[in-house]
Coordinates of C-alpha atoms in Angstrom, one line a residue:
Chain A
M1 CA -47.2 -7.8 47.9
A2 CA -48.4 -10.9 47.4
N3 CA -46.0 -12.9 48.6
P4 CA -45.0 -12.1 53.0
S5 CA -42.0 -14.1 52.9
L6 CA -41.2 -12.2 50.6
P7 CA -39.6 -9.2 53.5
L8 CA -38.0 -12.1 55.6
I9 CA -35.6 -12.7 52.6
D10 CA -34.6 -9.6 52.3
P11 CA -33.4 -8.1 55.7
P12 CA -34.4 -4.2 56.9
Q13 CA -31.4 -3.2 57.6
S14 CA -29.5 -3.0 53.6
P15 CA -32.5 -0.5 52.5
R16 CA -32.0 -1.3 48.8
R17 CA -34.0 1.8 47.2
P18 CA -34.3 1.3 43.2
G19 CA -32.3 1.9 40.7
K20 CA -29.3 1.5 43.4
M21 CA -26.3 -1.0 43.2
S22 CA -24.3 -1.9 46.1
L23 CA -20.7 -0.5 45.9
Q24 CA -19.6 -4.2 46.0
I25 CA -22.0 -5.0 43.1
R26 CA -20.9 -2.1 40.9
H27 CA -17.1 -2.8 41.1
V28 CA -17.8 -6.5 39.9
I29 CA -19.7 -4.9 36.7
D30 CA -17.2 -2.7 36.1
L31 CA -14.3 -5.7 36.0
A32 CA -17.0 -8.1 34.1
V33 CA -17.2 -5.0 31.4
T34 CA -13.5 -4.8 30.9
G35 CA -12.9 -8.0 31.3
L36 CA -15.4 -8.2 28.1
S37 CA -13.8 -5.4 26.2
V38 CA -10.2 -7.2 26.5
L39 CA -12.0 -10.2 25.2
A40 CA -13.6 -8.8 22.6
T41 CA -10.0 -7.0 21.1
L42 CA -8.3 -10.6 21.6
L43 CA -11.4 -12.3 19.3
V44 CA -11.2 -9.3 16.5
L45 CA -7.3 -9.2 16.6
A46 CA -7.1 -14.0 16.1
P47 CA -8.8 -13.7 13.1
L48 CA -6.3 -11.2 11.9
V49 CA -3.6 -12.9 13.3
A50 CA -5.2 -16.6 11.7
I51 CA -5.0 -15.0 8.5
L52 CA -2.0 -13.6 8.2
V53 CA -0.1 -16.7 10.0
Y54 CA -2.0 -19.1 7.3
L55 CA -1.4 -16.9 4.5
L56 CA 2.3 -17.2 5.1
Y57 CA 2.5 -20.3 5.8
K58 CA 0.7 -21.7 2.6
G59 CA 2.5 -18.8 0.4
F60 CA 5.7 -19.5 1.4
S61 CA 5.2 -23.5 0.6
S62 CA 4.1 -22.4 -3.1
L63 CA 6.2 -19.4 -3.3
N64 CA 9.1 -20.8 -6.6
L65 CA 10.6 -18.8 -8.8
A66 CA 8.9 -20.5 -11.5
F67 CA 5.4 -18.0 -10.0
F68 CA 7.5 -15.3 -11.2
T69 CA 8.9 -15.9 -14.5
Q70 CA 6.2 -17.7 -15.8
P71 CA 2.0 -17.3 -17.0
P72 CA -0.4 -20.2 -16.6
H73 CA 0.2 -23.7 -17.2
P74 CA -2.8 -26.1 -19.1
V75 CA -5.0 -27.8 -16.0
G76 CA -3.0 -30.7 -15.3
E77 CA 0.6 -30.2 -15.7
E78 CA 2.8 -29.4 -13.2
G79 CA 3.9 -25.6 -12.1
G80 CA 3.2 -22.5 -13.9
G81 CA 3.2 -18.7 -12.2
M82 CA 1.3 -15.7 -12.5
A83 CA 4.6 -13.7 -14.1
N84 CA 1.9 -12.4 -17.1
A85 CA -0.3 -11.1 -13.9
I86 CA 2.2 -9.5 -12.2
V87 CA 3.3 -7.3 -15.0
G88 CA -0.9 -7.6 -15.9
S89 CA -1.9 -5.9 -12.5
G90 CA 1.2 -3.5 -12.5
I91 CA 0.3 -2.3 -16.4
V92 CA -3.5 -1.9 -15.3
L93 CA -2.8 0.6 -12.3
A94 CA 0.0 2.6 -13.8
V95 CA -2.7 2.7 -16.4
A96 CA -5.2 4.0 -13.2
S97 CA -2.4 5.8 -11.5
V98 CA -2.0 8.3 -14.8
I99 CA -6.1 8.8 -15.0
G100 CA -6.6 8.9 -11.1
I101 CA -4.4 11.2 -9.8
P102 CA -3.7 14.1 -11.7
I103 CA -7.8 14.7 -11.4
G104 CA -7.6 13.9 -7.9
I105 CA -4.4 15.8 -6.8
G106 CA -6.8 18.6 -9.4
A107 CA -9.2 18.3 -7.7
G108 CA -8.1 19.2 -4.3
V109 CA -6.3 21.5 -5.3
Y110 CA -9.4 23.4 -6.7
L111 CA -11.1 22.5 -3.0
S112 CA -8.7 23.6 -1.0
E113 CA -6.8 26.2 -3.1
Y114 CA -9.8 28.1 -5.0
G115 CA -13.6 26.7 -3.7
R116 CA -13.3 27.1 0.4
G117 CA -16.1 28.1 2.1
T118 CA -18.2 28.0 -1.3
V119 CA -21.0 25.5 -2.3
F120 CA -20.1 24.6 -5.4
A121 CA -17.3 22.8 -3.4
N122 CA -19.6 21.7 -0.8
I123 CA -21.1 19.9 -4.0
V124 CA -18.0 18.9 -5.0
R125 CA -16.7 17.5 -1.3
F126 CA -19.6 15.5 -1.4
T127 CA -19.8 13.9 -4.1
A128 CA -16.5 12.7 -3.7
D129 CA -17.4 10.9 -0.4
V130 CA -20.5 9.2 -2.7
L131 CA -18.1 8.4 -5.3
N132 CA -16.1 6.6 -2.6
G133 CA -18.8 4.7 -1.4
V134 CA -20.0 3.6 -4.5
P135 CA -20.0 -0.4 -3.9
S136 CA -16.7 -1.7 -6.4
I137 CA -19.0 -4.5 -8.1
V138 CA -21.1 -1.2 -9.5
M139 CA -18.0 0.8 -10.8
G140 CA -17.2 -2.2 -12.7
I141 CA -20.3 -2.8 -14.4
A142 CA -19.7 0.9 -14.9
A143 CA -16.5 1.0 -16.1
Y144 CA -18.2 -2.5 -18.5
S145 CA -21.4 -0.1 -19.9
L146 CA -19.1 3.0 -21.1
I147 CA -16.0 1.7 -22.9
V148 CA -16.6 -2.4 -23.0
V149 CA -19.7 -2.2 -24.7
R150 CA -18.7 1.0 -26.9
Q151 CA -15.3 -1.0 -28.1
H152 CA -16.9 -4.7 -28.1
H153 CA -14.2 -6.3 -26.2
F154 CA -12.4 -6.3 -22.8
S155 CA -9.5 -4.3 -22.7
A156 CA -7.1 -3.6 -20.0
L157 CA -7.8 0.4 -20.5
A158 CA -11.4 -0.6 -19.0
G159 CA -9.8 -1.8 -16.2
G160 CA -7.6 0.7 -15.6
L161 CA -10.6 3.2 -15.9
A162 CA -12.2 1.8 -13.4
L163 CA -10.0 1.8 -10.8
A164 CA -8.8 4.9 -11.9
F165 CA -12.7 5.9 -10.6
M166 CA -11.8 4.4 -7.2
M167 CA -8.5 6.3 -6.9
V168 CA -9.9 9.9 -7.8
P169 CA -12.0 10.3 -4.3
T170 CA -9.4 9.1 -2.0
V171 CA -6.8 11.5 -3.6
T172 CA -8.9 14.1 -3.0
R173 CA -9.8 14.2 0.3
T174 CA -6.6 13.7 1.0
T175 CA -4.6 16.5 -1.2
E176 CA -7.4 19.0 0.3
E177 CA -6.8 17.8 3.6
M178 CA -2.8 18.7 3.7
L179 CA -3.2 21.4 1.7
A180 CA -5.2 22.9 4.3
T181 CA -2.5 22.2 7.2
V182 CA -0.1 24.0 4.7
P183 CA 0.2 27.8 6.5
G184 CA -1.3 30.4 5.4
A185 CA 1.8 32.5 5.5
V186 CA 3.6 30.5 3.9
R187 CA 0.7 31.7 0.5
E188 CA 1.5 35.0 1.9
A189 CA 5.0 35.4 1.9
A190 CA 5.5 33.6 -2.0
L191 CA 2.8 36.2 -3.4
G192 CA 4.6 38.8 -1.8
L193 CA 7.1 37.8 -3.3
G194 CA 5.2 38.2 -6.6
I195 CA 5.1 34.9 -7.6
P196 CA 1.6 34.4 -9.9
R197 CA -0.8 32.5 -8.0
W198 CA -0.5 29.2 -9.5
R199 CA 3.1 29.0 -9.8
T200 CA 3.1 29.9 -5.7
T201 CA 0.2 26.5 -5.9
L202 CA 2.7 24.5 -7.6
S203 CA 5.9 25.1 -6.3
V204 CA 5.4 26.5 -2.9
V205 CA 1.5 25.4 -1.5
L206 CA 2.0 21.5 -3.0
R207 CA 6.0 21.4 -2.3
T208 CA 5.4 22.2 0.9
A209 CA 2.5 19.6 1.6
S210 CA 4.2 16.2 -1.2
P211 CA 4.9 14.4 1.3
G212 CA 1.3 13.8 2.5
I213 CA 0.0 13.7 -1.0
I214 CA 2.5 11.0 -1.6
T215 CA 0.6 9.1 1.6
G216 CA -2.5 10.1 0.3
C217 CA -1.5 8.5 -3.4
M218 CA -0.2 5.4 -2.3
L219 CA -2.7 4.6 0.2
A220 CA -5.6 4.9 -2.8
F221 CA -3.0 2.5 -5.1
A222 CA -2.7 0.0 -1.8
R223 CA -6.7 0.3 -1.7
V224 CA -7.2 -0.6 -5.4
A225 CA -4.3 -3.3 -6.1
G226 CA -6.4 -5.7 -4.4
E227 CA -9.0 -4.8 -6.3
T228 CA -11.2 -7.9 -7.6
A229 CA -14.5 -7.2 -8.5
P230 CA -13.9 -4.2 -10.7
L231 CA -11.8 -6.2 -13.3
L232 CA -13.9 -8.9 -13.2
F233 CA -15.9 -7.8 -16.7
T234 CA -12.9 -4.8 -18.2
A235 CA -9.3 -6.2 -17.8
F236 CA -11.6 -9.8 -17.8
G237 CA -8.1 -11.3 -17.7
N238 CA -6.4 -14.0 -19.7
Q239 CA -3.3 -17.3 -19.4
F240 CA -1.1 -15.6 -21.8
W241 CA 1.0 -12.8 -22.0
S242 CA -0.1 -9.7 -23.4
M243 CA 1.1 -6.4 -22.9
K244 CA -2.1 -4.3 -24.7
L245 CA -3.8 -2.1 -23.9
S246 CA -7.1 -2.2 -26.0
E247 CA -6.9 -5.9 -25.2
P248 CA -7.8 -8.5 -21.7
I249 CA -5.3 -8.2 -19.4
A250 CA -4.3 -10.9 -16.7
A251 CA -4.4 -8.8 -12.7
L252 CA -3.2 -10.8 -10.1
P253 CA -6.1 -10.6 -7.9
L254 CA -8.3 -11.4 -10.6
Q255 CA -6.1 -14.5 -10.6
I256 CA -6.3 -15.3 -7.4
Y257 CA -9.9 -15.5 -7.3
I258 CA -10.2 -18.1 -11.0
Y259 CA -7.8 -20.1 -8.7
A260 CA -9.3 -20.5 -5.6
V261 CA -12.5 -21.3 -6.7
S262 CA -11.3 -23.7 -9.4
P263 CA -11.3 -27.4 -8.2
Y264 CA -7.5 -28.5 -8.9
D265 CA -5.1 -28.3 -6.0
E266 CA -2.3 -27.2 -8.2
W267 CA -3.9 -23.7 -8.8
H268 CA -5.2 -23.4 -5.2
R269 CA -1.4 -23.5 -4.3
L270 CA -0.9 -20.6 -6.6
A271 CA -3.8 -18.8 -5.6
W272 CA -2.3 -19.1 -2.1
A273 CA 1.3 -17.8 -3.5
G274 CA 0.2 -14.7 -5.6
A275 CA -2.0 -13.9 -2.4
L276 CA 1.1 -13.6 -0.5
V277 CA 3.0 -11.3 -3.5
L278 CA -0.8 -9.5 -3.6
I279 CA -0.3 -8.7 0.4
A280 CA 3.8 -8.4 0.1
L281 CA 2.7 -5.7 -2.6
I282 CA 0.0 -3.5 -0.5
M283 CA 1.8 -3.8 2.6
F284 CA 5.0 -2.3 1.0
S285 CA 3.7 0.1 -0.2
A286 CA 2.0 1.0 3.3
T287 CA 5.5 1.3 4.6
L288 CA 6.3 3.3 1.4
V289 CA 4.0 5.3 3.2
R290 CA 5.2 5.3 6.5
V291 CA 8.7 6.1 5.5
F292 CA 6.9 9.8 3.4
T293 CA 4.8 10.4 6.3
S294 CA 7.8 10.1 9.6
R295 CA 9.9 12.5 6.8
G296 CA 7.5 14.7 7.2
D297 CA 7.0 14.9 10.2
M298 CA 10.6 15.9 11.0
K299 CA 10.3 18.5 8.7
G300 CA 8.0 20.4 10.4
H301 CA 9.4 19.8 13.4
S302 CA 12.7 21.4 12.6
Chain B
M1 CA 9.5 50.9 -13.8
R2 CA 6.6 50.5 -15.2
I3 CA 7.3 49.7 -18.0
Y4 CA 9.1 47.2 -17.0
L5 CA 6.4 45.5 -15.3
E6 CA 3.9 46.2 -18.0
K7 CA 7.0 44.2 -20.2
R8 CA 7.7 41.7 -17.8
G9 CA 3.1 40.7 -18.3
N10 CA 1.6 39.3 -15.6
G11 CA 0.4 36.1 -14.5
K12 CA -2.8 36.6 -15.9
I13 CA -3.4 34.3 -18.7
A14 CA -1.5 31.6 -17.0
D15 CA -3.3 31.7 -13.6
G16 CA -6.7 31.5 -15.6
A17 CA -5.2 28.4 -17.5
F18 CA -4.6 27.4 -14.2
F19 CA -7.7 27.6 -12.1
G20 CA -9.6 26.9 -15.5
L21 CA -8.0 23.2 -15.5
V22 CA -8.4 22.7 -10.9
V23 CA -12.2 23.2 -12.1
A24 CA -12.4 20.7 -15.0
C25 CA -10.4 18.5 -12.2
A26 CA -13.6 19.3 -9.2
L27 CA -15.8 18.9 -11.9
S28 CA -14.7 15.5 -13.5
I29 CA -15.4 13.7 -10.4
F30 CA -18.9 14.9 -10.7
A31 CA -19.1 14.0 -14.3
I32 CA -17.8 10.5 -12.9
V33 CA -21.1 9.9 -10.8
V34 CA -23.6 11.2 -13.5
A35 CA -21.7 8.9 -15.6
I36 CA -22.3 5.6 -13.8
V37 CA -25.6 7.1 -12.7
I38 CA -26.7 7.9 -16.9
V39 CA -26.2 4.9 -18.3
L40 CA -27.0 2.0 -15.2
F41 CA -30.0 3.9 -16.1
Q42 CA -30.1 3.8 -19.2
R43 CA -28.9 0.2 -19.7
S44 CA -31.2 -1.4 -17.0
A45 CA -34.3 0.3 -19.5
L46 CA -35.0 -2.7 -20.7
S47 CA -35.7 -4.9 -17.5
R48 CA -37.4 -1.7 -16.2
H49 CA -39.8 -1.8 -19.0
T50 CA -40.4 -5.1 -18.5
F51 CA -40.9 -5.4 -15.2
G52 CA -41.8 -2.4 -13.9
M53 CA -41.4 -2.7 -9.8
S54 CA -42.3 -6.5 -9.5
F55 CA -39.2 -7.0 -10.6
F56 CA -37.9 -6.1 -6.8
R57 CA -40.5 -8.0 -5.2
S58 CA -40.9 -11.1 -7.2
E59 CA -38.9 -14.2 -6.3
D60 CA -38.4 -16.1 -9.4
W61 CA -34.8 -15.6 -11.1
D62 CA -35.5 -18.0 -13.9
P63 CA -32.7 -17.7 -16.7
V64 CA -33.8 -20.0 -19.5
S65 CA -37.0 -18.6 -19.5
G66 CA -36.2 -15.2 -18.5
L67 CA -38.3 -14.3 -15.9
F68 CA -36.3 -12.6 -14.0
G69 CA -37.2 -10.8 -10.4
A70 CA -34.7 -10.0 -7.6
Y71 CA -36.5 -10.7 -4.3
P72 CA -33.7 -13.4 -3.3
F73 CA -31.1 -11.1 -3.8
I74 CA -31.8 -8.7 -1.6
Y75 CA -33.1 -10.5 0.9
G76 CA -29.1 -12.3 1.0
T77 CA -28.3 -9.0 1.0
L78 CA -30.3 -7.6 3.8
V79 CA -29.6 -11.0 6.0
S80 CA -26.2 -11.2 5.3
S81 CA -25.2 -7.9 6.2
F82 CA -28.0 -7.8 9.6
L83 CA -26.0 -10.9 10.7
A84 CA -22.9 -9.6 10.0
L85 CA -24.3 -6.1 12.1
L86 CA -25.0 -8.5 15.1
I87 CA -21.5 -9.6 14.7
A88 CA -19.2 -7.0 14.5
V89 CA -20.8 -4.1 16.8
P90 CA -20.7 -6.0 20.5
L91 CA -17.0 -7.0 19.7
A92 CA -16.0 -2.9 17.5
I93 CA -17.8 -0.8 20.2
G94 CA -15.7 -3.4 22.5
V95 CA -11.9 -2.9 21.1
A96 CA -12.8 0.9 20.9
I97 CA -13.4 1.2 24.6
F98 CA -10.6 -1.0 25.3
V99 CA -8.6 1.3 22.8
T100 CA -9.4 4.7 23.9
E101 CA -10.2 3.8 27.6
L102 CA -8.6 0.6 29.1
C103 CA -5.8 0.1 27.3
P104 CA -2.3 1.0 28.9
K105 CA -0.3 3.5 26.3
F106 CA 1.9 1.1 25.5
L107 CA -0.8 -1.1 23.2
R108 CA -2.7 1.6 22.2
A109 CA -0.5 2.3 18.8
P110 CA 0.3 -1.4 18.0
I111 CA -3.3 -2.5 18.5
S112 CA -5.2 1.1 16.0
F113 CA -1.8 -0.5 14.0
L114 CA -3.0 -4.5 13.5
T115 CA -6.6 -3.3 13.1
E116 CA -6.3 -0.8 10.7
L117 CA -4.2 -3.9 8.7
L118 CA -7.4 -5.8 8.6
A119 CA -8.7 -3.4 6.6
A120 CA -5.7 -3.0 3.9
I121 CA -6.2 -6.7 3.4
P122 CA -8.2 -7.2 -0.1
S123 CA -11.5 -9.0 -0.4
V124 CA -10.2 -11.8 -2.8
I125 CA -7.6 -12.9 0.2
Y126 CA -10.2 -12.7 2.9
G127 CA -12.6 -14.9 0.2
L128 CA -9.4 -16.9 0.1
W129 CA -9.0 -17.9 3.7
G130 CA -12.5 -18.1 3.9
I131 CA -13.0 -21.5 0.9
F132 CA -9.8 -23.1 3.4
V133 CA -9.9 -22.3 7.1
L134 CA -13.3 -20.7 7.8
V135 CA -15.9 -23.4 5.6
P136 CA -14.2 -26.4 6.9
L137 CA -14.8 -24.1 10.4
V138 CA -18.1 -23.6 10.0
R139 CA -18.9 -27.1 8.9
D140 CA -17.1 -29.5 11.1
H141 CA -17.1 -27.4 14.1
V142 CA -19.6 -24.1 14.6
G143 CA -22.2 -25.9 12.6
P144 CA -23.1 -28.9 14.5
V145 CA -22.4 -26.6 17.9
L146 CA -25.2 -24.3 16.4
E147 CA -27.7 -27.0 15.4
K148 CA -27.5 -28.6 18.3
Y149 CA -28.3 -25.6 20.9
L150 CA -30.5 -23.6 18.3
G151 CA -31.6 -25.6 15.6
W152 CA -34.8 -25.0 17.4
T153 CA -35.1 -21.7 16.2
G154 CA -35.4 -23.2 12.5
F155 CA -32.1 -20.8 11.3
F156 CA -29.8 -23.4 12.4
T157 CA -31.2 -26.8 10.2
G158 CA -30.5 -29.1 7.6
L159 CA -28.0 -29.8 5.8
N160 CA -24.7 -27.9 6.1
I161 CA -21.9 -27.8 3.7
G162 CA -19.7 -24.7 5.0
V163 CA -20.5 -22.4 2.2
G164 CA -24.3 -20.5 2.7
M165 CA -24.9 -17.5 4.9
L166 CA -23.8 -18.1 8.1
T167 CA -19.9 -18.2 6.0
A168 CA -20.3 -15.1 4.6
S169 CA -22.0 -12.9 7.5
L170 CA -19.0 -14.7 9.3
I171 CA -15.9 -13.3 6.2
L172 CA -18.1 -10.1 6.7
A173 CA -18.3 -9.3 10.3
I174 CA -14.5 -9.7 10.4
M175 CA -13.5 -7.1 7.1
I176 CA -16.4 -4.3 8.2
L177 CA -15.2 -4.4 11.8
P178 CA -12.1 -2.4 11.3
I179 CA -14.0 0.6 10.0
I180 CA -16.4 0.3 12.4
S181 CA -13.7 0.1 15.4
S182 CA -12.3 3.1 14.2
L183 CA -14.3 5.7 13.6
T184 CA -15.9 5.0 17.3
R185 CA -12.8 5.3 18.6
D186 CA -12.7 8.1 16.9
V187 CA -16.0 9.2 18.6
M188 CA -15.5 8.7 21.2
R189 CA -12.0 10.8 21.1
A190 CA -14.5 13.7 20.1
V191 CA -15.7 13.1 24.0
P192 CA -14.5 16.0 26.0
V193 CA -11.9 14.8 28.8
S194 CA -14.1 17.1 30.6
Q195 CA -17.1 15.1 30.4
R196 CA -15.2 12.3 31.7
E197 CA -13.2 13.3 34.9
G198 CA -16.6 15.3 35.3
V199 CA -18.5 11.8 36.0
L200 CA -15.7 10.3 37.8
A201 CA -15.8 12.7 40.2
L202 CA -19.1 12.2 41.2
G203 CA -18.2 8.7 42.3
A204 CA -18.6 6.3 39.4
T205 CA -17.2 3.5 38.4
R206 CA -14.8 3.4 35.2
W207 CA -17.9 1.5 33.5
E208 CA -20.2 3.7 34.7
M209 CA -18.4 6.6 33.1
I210 CA -17.8 4.9 30.5
R211 CA -21.8 4.3 30.0
T212 CA -23.0 7.9 30.9
G213 CA -19.7 10.2 30.3
V214 CA -18.4 8.7 26.7
L215 CA -20.9 6.5 25.1
R216 CA -24.4 7.8 26.3
N217 CA -22.5 11.4 24.2
A218 CA -20.7 9.8 21.5
R219 CA -24.2 8.0 20.4
I220 CA -25.0 9.2 17.4
G221 CA -21.3 9.1 16.3
I222 CA -21.4 4.9 16.9
V223 CA -24.7 5.1 14.8
G224 CA -23.6 6.8 11.9
A225 CA -20.2 4.2 12.4
V226 CA -22.3 1.2 11.9
I227 CA -24.4 2.5 9.1
L228 CA -21.1 3.3 7.5
G229 CA -20.0 -0.8 8.1
L230 CA -23.9 -1.7 6.8
G231 CA -22.8 0.0 3.9
R232 CA -19.5 -1.5 3.0
A233 CA -21.0 -5.0 3.8
L234 CA -24.0 -4.1 1.5
G235 CA -21.3 -3.7 -1.5
E236 CA -18.7 -6.3 -0.2
T237 CA -18.8 -8.4 -3.4
M238 CA -15.8 -11.0 -4.0
A239 CA -15.8 -12.7 -0.6
V240 CA -19.2 -13.1 -0.1
T241 CA -19.2 -14.6 -3.8
M242 CA -16.9 -17.0 -2.9
L243 CA -18.8 -18.0 0.1
I244 CA -22.1 -17.8 0.1
G245 CA -22.5 -20.4 -2.6
N246 CA -25.0 -18.6 -5.3
H247 CA -28.4 -19.8 -4.8
A248 CA -31.0 -17.5 -6.2
E249 CA -33.2 -19.4 -3.3
I250 CA -35.0 -17.9 -0.3
H251 CA -34.2 -20.1 3.2
K252 CA -35.3 -19.6 6.5
S253 CA -31.6 -21.7 7.6
F254 CA -28.7 -19.5 7.9
F255 CA -26.6 -23.2 6.4
A256 CA -28.5 -22.7 3.2
P257 CA -26.4 -21.6 0.4
A258 CA -28.1 -18.2 -0.8
S259 CA -26.9 -14.9 -2.9
T260 CA -26.5 -11.3 -2.3
L261 CA -27.6 -8.8 -5.2
A262 CA -23.5 -7.4 -4.9
S263 CA -22.8 -11.7 -5.4
V264 CA -25.0 -12.2 -7.8
I265 CA -23.7 -9.6 -10.5
A266 CA -20.2 -11.2 -10.1
N267 CA -21.3 -14.7 -10.5
E268 CA -23.3 -14.0 -13.8
F269 CA -22.9 -11.0 -15.7
S270 CA -19.9 -11.9 -17.5
E271 CA -22.3 -15.4 -18.6
A272 CA -25.5 -13.6 -19.0
T273 CA -27.0 -14.2 -22.3
G274 CA -28.9 -12.0 -23.5
D275 CA -30.4 -8.5 -23.3
L276 CA -32.9 -8.2 -20.9
Y277 CA -30.7 -10.9 -18.8
L278 CA -27.6 -8.6 -19.1
S279 CA -30.1 -5.5 -18.6
S280 CA -31.6 -8.0 -15.6
L281 CA -28.2 -7.6 -13.3
I282 CA -27.7 -3.8 -15.0
E283 CA -30.4 -2.8 -12.8
I284 CA -29.3 -4.9 -10.4
G285 CA -26.3 -3.4 -10.2
L286 CA -28.4 0.7 -9.8
A287 CA -30.4 -0.7 -6.7
L288 CA -27.3 -1.2 -5.3
F289 CA -25.8 1.6 -6.3
V290 CA -29.1 3.7 -5.0
V291 CA -29.2 2.0 -1.8
T292 CA -25.1 2.6 -0.8
I293 CA -25.7 5.7 -1.7
L294 CA -27.8 6.6 0.3
V295 CA -27.0 4.1 3.5
N296 CA -23.5 6.3 3.2
A297 CA -25.1 10.1 2.9
V298 CA -27.4 9.4 6.4
A299 CA -24.2 8.0 8.5
R300 CA -21.3 10.6 7.0
L301 CA -24.3 13.3 8.0
L302 CA -24.5 11.3 11.6
I303 CA -20.8 11.2 12.0
W304 CA -20.4 15.0 11.2
A305 CA -23.4 15.9 13.6
V306 CA -20.5 14.4 17.0
T307 CA -17.3 14.7 15.1
R308 CA -18.1 18.8 14.1
G309 CA -17.4 21.4 16.7
A310 CA -14.9 18.9 18.6
P311 CA -11.7 19.6 20.5
A312 CA -9.2 18.7 18.1
R313 CA -7.3 17.8 20.8
S314 CA -7.5 14.2 21.3
T315 CA -6.2 11.4 24.3

């Protein structure tokens, strides 16, 4: 208003009401946003590609037979591998699976078959979600305080238990979801044949949902396979061969961490090789999952 | 007939036993959470009695003279998570918009698969990659540019050695991207197609349709996804420990090394000497536990509010 030249710049024949833009500007904004979202996608995929390519490049150039057959060598000595860490990871994960998977499946069966709609089931479901969100380092402290402090030494068992705690909620929720997809008619048919309820649940309902449940277990397994933080002060790591459950044990992610923050080039090399093996392990279980789920799909269609 | 049935018996005992078994499994989830809370509470008793609430306000973290305060770690956790969200949220929403609304059908599955692959990479491998790729990148390329153009803000000044708040936030952003973008995608898919068609029929361009038809309806769920990402960022340990530099001091500059609640536990727990030191670290763990549970609960409620009642059909 103060400037009298303003109306001259804005020609009177194009009346612009506030909040309305010309079609051209709207199209330009549309294009710009499309471009931005494509750019965002590229920016997100870039680090992923960078990580995988760098990992493959570094990992393959440092991988050799000794990596799979020898325990770590002392500082300054060439060679050595992570054979004990690979075995150790296997042991810790086996302990975790043996404890975590049955509890998870049992709880999932309860939620889906017995507790549908009850208050208690809702509380259990919420608790499982809470447990799922607990930071892994807190899980480590808890396992430390529960077991290591009582036993007065670090142990593979404590590490396995910490990982088992982390597996339970994932397995529970996927089991529940998978059981919910089994049609009620299947249960009724089995019960109608005079099969007791527990037998129906075990041999009919669980069997029908098994591909999905196996998927859930593998996902939980893959998730904890790469966990380092819960093992830091439970399994603790070990430079030598050890297969005892009551002693400190080496684990692949732990060894990668220790080597990655060390100042030695030889150890860095081994860390990359370990990372590649770890990723391969996780991808392998993820692929198994795909195979199982597609088999389940086919069953559903036929 | 009746005699036969009675002789065969019914499944009552087995049924009862099986029911007991699955209830025990369900109860054990309870037991785990309760055990974690109790044990953290007990073990942190010494530090709680010694410092009281001033534990969370004090800036001193001096194990030698037995003074412990968690403020530097709270600061480090909040700042690194906030920076990570600042970087990750726009990108994640961009990806979600691209995948649900814009992208050709044949690209949809591969992109979703790749972003989910990011979530499958273990934290320690992110840390390893960060040490050898991100740290030199920030030290030699990103840092100097930021210092030149944004140095006046005071956030990007001082010695830049590559490890520090900025690098840790970058790796955190990469790590929380998949969860935010995949949840945002789910929420956006839950918006009915008729909404989109309605807005388009009123003459909106595609972006206006996304903004008014999709984003506005999905906003609560998107906020939930962001908060869930925040929960992940708060508790993330290994990658941050490897990249943040681990200094219990507060600096305004993002180049300076810092420390978070999780990283101080990972870094100092196994070499903590003395009961007070150990119990202070466990109290930090307790605080982390409580905060992440609250954050996660809020996020879940928000996401439920949107996706419940949504049509199962996804396009």
